[in-house]
Amino acid sequence: MNKCLNILISSVFMLGAAHAHANNLIDSNAELLTPIINKAQKAGSVRVIVKLTMPDSKGLNVPDAFNNQINQVQNNLGVAAVTSIPAFNLAVYEVTPIQLDNLITSGYVVKIQEDIPLPPTLNESIKHIGADAIHTAQYTGQGQAIAILDTGVESWHHFYSDRLVEEACFSTTSASNFSTSLCPNGNDEQFGSGAAADCSATGINVCDHGTHVAGIAAGRNGSTRGVAPNADIVAVQVFSRFGREYEQCRGRACILSYASDQLAALEWILNNAQTRNIAAINMSIGGGHHTQACNNDMRADAVETLRARGILTVISSGNSGFSDGVGAPGCISSAITVGSTRDNSDNISGYSNSSALVDILAPGQSILSSTIRGRYIIKSGTSMAAPHVTGAIAVLKSINPNLTPNQIENTLESNSKEVTDNRNNLPFPRLDVFAASAAIKSAITLATPTALSTQVKSRNTVTLTWQPVQGAEEYFISSRYNQQSWSGFNESSTSSSYTTHNLASGNYQFKVRACRLGKCSNISNASDNIYITPPTPNTPNAPIAKVTGNKVTATWSPVNNANNYLVAIKYNDNTWTDFRYSTTRTSFSWSNLPAGARSYKIKACYDQTCSNESSSSNTVIVAPSTPSAPSATVSDNSTITVNWPAVHFANNYLISIKYNNNSWTTFRFSSNTNSITWHNLPAGARTYRVKACYDDHCSAASSTSNSTFISLATPSTPVAALSGNTITVDWPDVEGADSYVVAIKYNTNNWTDFKYSTSSSSISWSNLNSGTRKYRIKACLEGICYNASSSSNSISN
């Protein structure tokens, strides 16, 4: 069994070997490649930094092999590098869209990113975990030290050089394992200044790993800061150089860390903890696939011993993308094992090992921190996530040095944002330094929002702005209207502005409070009063009027910005009324209206501010109600009077007559009262119907009146005369009669019906049988016959 456990650095450089298939590059970097491709297509070219694959060096040193690779790219693709960075396998190109596509699909490229000039900064991840807010509260890890067990650090880097208080190196030379010590003195151990120097002189391009990790945990350069920017740094170099003959180096020299060197370093820290006040140890180291806790690992006892002495060990979970396990030594239960999330979101990084062995998450993707030669670089990996937690421990210890490791871990994990890993549905706490710090010291709060300013936009829209508050994830807004009571903090914004729409006219004020994970600042001062001027609505379209019986409804289309409407009426030939009828709807109805003609106009209003008046509606007519059935009476046998109840608002009436069996006349008879009389009427049956009218606008016809009769005079007693065998009956004419009917009594028989008809006042019968006869007469008009006369004289033949 080899002496070392062949531990691999957990870092960004986890992409494929030389000439990996182009789809791997596209699949793993689609989110980064898409904006670069879009920019090239839009601008015609783009400047990019390219990490090239490194084939077998074939005896060449690293720079020569890298230059050979650049030459191959130029010869095969026709793309020349602007400049190269051999130590990191990087080259800079300015390419057209076609050249960019050729690079992406060539197989020479591991990674591409746009070459954007940026100032040195960790602000994105620092803000995301609330560290900027806790720095504002002056808690920055002062008085505490952080131990970085890694590839060494660039001691003079201005990101932390004045706080590099101790250095050590534990690195093994072993001929059987092809390893060589990386301690600057060539020995397996070294202590003091320069002992933990980075191994970049070896030409192995991951030797800046420790420098990057140290900057994340405790860097500081002006406004650019790590998590604990005032903490001291204890740097311990624990890696050795392995020749390319070593199996895990895969054909070229690499650096790995023996478990024995890690143990020696942990022992040295244990012996120096009290002197340097070490709060936590960072080990961004890991390898293997462990689904269960590995507490039988030699390093577990050391981690537990350090924890018992008040020092927590923070270890990265590893970058193999496992969803059911982590690397070693992250599988040690007493360590704090850290997985990675994307910097500005809470999506778990696809490369981050994940299982119930992970204790907490922190930003680990695209993190900018210090690198060798005094520069800064972006790296990704759980290696970058772990020092965020290590720095957070130093911050908590600077707030309360008496916190135990259990208290610290519980505080970090319980005051965090929960994030679920969709690969295994496990929930994890995501580090939030501010929330954890505020939990142990109630006086720590977010700054109160200041400089509230309001501006009216689009008349009834107000935008409120304020100075951003460091560490705030959300702001809550309270308002009041016309000096009434303040509302609750029910509205929210994730930026330092808030816009509210569709406001009624009047005065408004606002207050703001800043919050992060349920912990909020004091409430700001109220903003200045701002007044919403009522908008003038557009002029409405002409309304449409509709009449139903004695009810009229006017409707119109809604008008933008109107919250009420006014209505004016024109009645008959009168002048228009004022706009005195008010409604908040787009219709208005009037019931039980008097008869007459009406038309309408509308004004649209916002509160008291109104538009011009609309055009006039159509004219509608309200007719009087239908009269009740009239009553007819006869007097003097030639006069008929018809009466009916008066109808409200009627000023005239029209009458129709049905005479005998004739059809109804038109409504041609008129009366301005509720009565009409006819004199000297001819005999006959009559019924009547009435309409109530307002001028020319009339109701429906009433029901039919009772029937009335004007009778003909009863004929005088007829006279019968015999001449030979002919009997003639005569009688005086009856005025108005148009015919007569005659009945006969023969001998002792009964009277016949009045079946004999004549149009004159005389009738004769000849060739009669002998006997005695009498006669009676009825006068008739239009087929209706009236009273019978007295019996005539008897006459015999």
Short mmCIF file of N, CA, C and O in Angstrom, two decimals, residues 40 44-46 94-101:
data_model
loop_
_atom_site.label_atom_id
_atom_site.label_comp_id
_atom_site.label_asym_id
_atom_site.label_seq_id
_atom_site.Cartn_x
_atom_site.Cartn_y
_atom_site.Cartn_z
N ALA A 40 -20.07 38.04 -29.82
CA ALA A 40 -19.28 37.95 -31.05
C ALA A 40 -20.15 38.20 -32.27
O ALA A 40 -19.76 38.91 -33.21
N GLY A 44 -19.18 41.50 -33.97
CA GLY A 44 -18.28 41.09 -35.04
C GLY A 44 -17.03 40.41 -34.55
O GLY A 44 -16.36 39.70 -35.31
N SER A 45 -16.69 40.61 -33.28
CA SER A 45 -15.54 39.92 -32.70
C SER A 45 -15.66 40.02 -31.18
O SER A 45 -16.43 40.83 -30.66
N VAL A 46 -14.87 39.20 -30.49
CA VAL A 46 -14.88 39.21 -29.04
C VAL A 46 -13.49 38.78 -28.55
O VAL A 46 -12.83 37.96 -29.19
N GLU A 94 -8.53 37.23 -29.95
CA GLU A 94 -9.58 38.12 -30.43
C GLU A 94 -10.14 37.47 -31.70
O GLU A 94 -9.45 37.37 -32.71
N VAL A 95 -11.38 37.03 -31.65
CA VAL A 95 -11.90 36.14 -32.68
C VAL A 95 -13.22 36.65 -33.25
O VAL A 95 -13.99 37.34 -32.58
N THR A 96 -13.44 36.28 -34.51
CA THR A 96 -14.73 36.51 -35.15
C THR A 96 -15.68 35.41 -34.71
O THR A 96 -15.27 34.41 -34.11
N PRO A 97 -16.98 35.53 -35.04
CA PRO A 97 -17.91 34.45 -34.68
C PRO A 97 -17.50 33.11 -35.25
O PRO A 97 -17.63 32.07 -34.58
N ILE A 98 -17.02 33.08 -36.49
CA ILE A 98 -16.62 31.80 -37.10
C ILE A 98 -15.40 31.23 -36.37
O ILE A 98 -15.34 30.03 -36.07
N GLN A 99 -14.41 32.10 -36.08
CA GLN A 99 -13.22 31.62 -35.37
C GLN A 99 -13.58 31.12 -33.97
O GLN A 99 -13.02 30.12 -33.49
N LEU A 100 -14.52 31.81 -33.31
CA LEU A 100 -14.96 31.37 -31.98
C LEU A 100 -15.59 29.99 -32.06
O LEU A 100 -15.31 29.10 -31.24
N ASP A 101 -16.42 29.78 -33.07
CA ASP A 101 -17.06 28.48 -33.26
C ASP A 101 -16.01 27.41 -33.50
O ASP A 101 -16.10 26.28 -32.98
#
